[in-house]
């Protein structure tokens, strides 16, 4: 697979993520869109790393570290969404008038 093909795939995934984050009102769908955008960015960075260093394995380690941080971020985000749902019975953004209390 060439660098250009990987960048096209990353751009397509990023576009789907933007559409998902901006067009949905559900907290879960917004978070999924953001995760898709982050994954596309990681794919592009890894593709550039692969293209510039000729497959040096340090780039793979960076991708694994970033994916681990993303998993932690997703777990914290879903925990916050679950807490908001329990407290206010709101699962979409328009049901929340304010985030205080």
mmCIF file of C-alpha atoms in Angstrom:
data_model
loop_
_atom_site.group_PDB
_atom_site.id
_atom_site.type_symbol
_atom_site.label_atom_id
_atom_site.label_comp_id
_atom_site.label_asym_id
_atom_site.label_seq_id
_atom_site.Cartn_x
_atom_site.Cartn_y
_atom_site.Cartn_z
ATOM 1 C CA UNK A 1 0.000 0.000 0.000
ATOM 2 C CA UNK A 2 1.381 3.375 -0.917
ATOM 3 C CA UNK A 3 1.609 6.518 1.200
ATOM 4 C CA UNK A 4 -0.962 8.260 -0.960
ATOM 5 C CA UNK A 5 -3.487 5.455 -0.490
ATOM 6 C CA UNK A 6 -3.023 5.557 3.293
ATOM 7 C CA UNK A 7 -3.513 9.324 3.329
ATOM 8 C CA UNK A 8 -6.693 9.016 1.241
ATOM 9 C CA UNK A 9 -8.056 6.434 3.700
ATOM 10 C CA UNK A 10 -7.114 8.678 6.628
ATOM 11 C CA UNK A 11 -8.847 11.657 4.991
ATOM 12 C CA UNK A 12 -11.978 9.582 4.357
ATOM 13 C CA UNK A 13 -12.087 8.393 7.974
ATOM 14 C CA UNK A 14 -11.526 11.956 9.189
ATOM 15 C CA UNK A 15 -14.388 13.187 6.983
ATOM 16 C CA UNK A 16 -16.744 10.560 8.360
ATOM 17 C CA UNK A 17 -15.677 11.564 11.867
ATOM 18 C CA UNK A 18 -16.372 15.256 11.229
ATOM 19 C CA UNK A 19 -19.778 14.413 9.812
ATOM 20 C CA UNK A 20 -20.548 12.187 12.787
ATOM 21 C CA UNK A 21 -19.427 14.744 15.356
ATOM 22 C CA UNK A 22 -21.228 17.697 13.795
ATOM 23 C CA UNK A 23 -24.471 16.100 12.652
ATOM 24 C CA UNK A 24 -25.404 14.042 15.698
ATOM 25 C CA UNK A 25 -26.932 15.156 18.977
ATOM 26 C CA UNK A 26 -26.320 12.020 21.000
ATOM 27 C CA UNK A 27 -23.318 12.186 23.297
ATOM 28 C CA UNK A 28 -22.201 8.712 22.292
ATOM 29 C CA UNK A 29 -22.325 9.488 18.576
ATOM 30 C CA UNK A 30 -20.413 12.740 19.076
ATOM 31 C CA UNK A 31 -17.716 10.848 20.975
ATOM 32 C CA UNK A 32 -17.581 8.203 18.246
ATOM 33 C CA UNK A 33 -17.060 10.950 15.655
ATOM 34 C CA UNK A 34 -14.244 12.435 17.704
ATOM 35 C CA UNK A 35 -12.637 9.017 18.071
ATOM 36 C CA UNK A 36 -12.805 8.499 14.310
ATOM 37 C CA UNK A 37 -11.070 11.834 13.749
ATOM 38 C CA UNK A 38 -8.332 10.901 16.227
ATOM 39 C CA UNK A 39 -7.881 7.492 14.597
ATOM 40 C CA UNK A 40 -7.572 9.118 11.179
ATOM 41 C CA UNK A 41 -4.932 11.472 12.535
ATOM 42 C CA UNK A 42 -2.985 8.558 14.010
ATOM 43 C CA UNK A 43 -3.197 6.711 10.711
ATOM 44 C CA UNK A 44 -1.871 9.737 8.843
ATOM 45 C CA UNK A 45 0.985 10.225 11.320
ATOM 46 C CA UNK A 46 1.896 6.538 11.166
ATOM 47 C CA UNK A 47 1.765 6.633 7.371
ATOM 48 C CA UNK A 48 4.073 9.650 7.247
ATOM 49 C CA UNK A 49 6.380 7.958 9.736
ATOM 50 C CA UNK A 50 6.409 4.780 7.639
ATOM 51 C CA UNK A 51 6.983 6.751 4.461
ATOM 52 C CA UNK A 52 9.781 8.890 5.827
ATOM 53 C CA UNK A 53 11.773 6.285 7.776
ATOM 54 C CA UNK A 54 11.224 3.222 5.611
ATOM 55 C CA UNK A 55 9.283 1.177 8.174
ATOM 56 C CA UNK A 56 11.287 1.979 11.295
ATOM 57 C CA UNK A 57 9.561 0.272 14.283
ATOM 58 C CA UNK A 58 9.662 3.325 16.586
ATOM 59 C CA UNK A 59 6.623 4.699 14.764
ATOM 60 C CA UNK A 60 4.625 1.637 15.701
ATOM 61 C CA UNK A 61 5.471 2.178 19.356
ATOM 62 C CA UNK A 62 4.240 5.773 19.127
ATOM 63 C CA UNK A 63 0.965 4.570 17.609
ATOM 64 C CA UNK A 64 0.475 2.020 20.405
ATOM 65 C CA UNK A 65 1.113 4.679 23.074
ATOM 66 C CA UNK A 66 -1.349 7.105 21.452
ATOM 67 C CA UNK A 67 -3.986 4.389 21.051
ATOM 68 C CA UNK A 68 -3.631 3.542 24.742
ATOM 69 C CA UNK A 69 -4.138 7.192 25.659
ATOM 70 C CA UNK A 70 -7.185 7.288 23.371
ATOM 71 C CA UNK A 71 -8.692 4.237 25.076
ATOM 72 C CA UNK A 72 -8.279 5.892 28.465
ATOM 73 C CA UNK A 73 -9.815 9.107 27.117
ATOM 74 C CA UNK A 74 -12.773 7.188 25.684
ATOM 75 C CA UNK A 75 -13.359 5.367 28.978
ATOM 76 C CA UNK A 76 -13.366 8.659 30.891
ATOM 77 C CA UNK A 77 -15.696 10.240 28.326
ATOM 78 C CA UNK A 78 -18.173 7.376 28.423
ATOM 79 C CA UNK A 79 -18.095 7.444 32.237
ATOM 80 C CA UNK A 80 -18.955 11.154 32.158
ATOM 81 C CA UNK A 81 -21.794 10.519 29.695
ATOM 82 C CA UNK A 82 -23.164 7.732 31.885
ATOM 83 C CA UNK A 83 -23.014 10.023 34.926
ATOM 84 C CA UNK A 84 -24.847 12.822 33.074
ATOM 85 C CA UNK A 85 -27.494 10.338 31.963
ATOM 86 C CA UNK A 86 -28.004 9.045 35.498
ATOM 87 C CA UNK A 87 -28.201 12.536 36.989
ATOM 88 C CA UNK A 88 -30.346 14.270 34.364
ATOM 89 C CA UNK A 89 -31.809 11.532 32.173
ATOM 90 C CA UNK A 90 -30.355 13.369 29.181
ATOM 91 C CA UNK A 91 -28.717 11.478 26.336
ATOM 92 C CA UNK A 92 -28.686 14.224 23.731
ATOM 93 C CA UNK A 93 -27.101 17.639 23.860
ATOM 94 C CA UNK A 94 -30.305 19.657 23.595
ATOM 95 C CA UNK A 95 -31.733 18.242 26.823
ATOM 96 C CA UNK A 96 -28.958 19.884 28.797
ATOM 97 C CA UNK A 97 -29.662 23.545 29.416
ATOM 98 C CA UNK A 98 -26.637 23.954 31.605
ATOM 99 C CA UNK A 99 -23.870 21.744 32.942
ATOM 100 C CA UNK A 100 -23.844 23.195 36.451
ATOM 101 C CA UNK A 101 -25.431 21.065 39.246
#
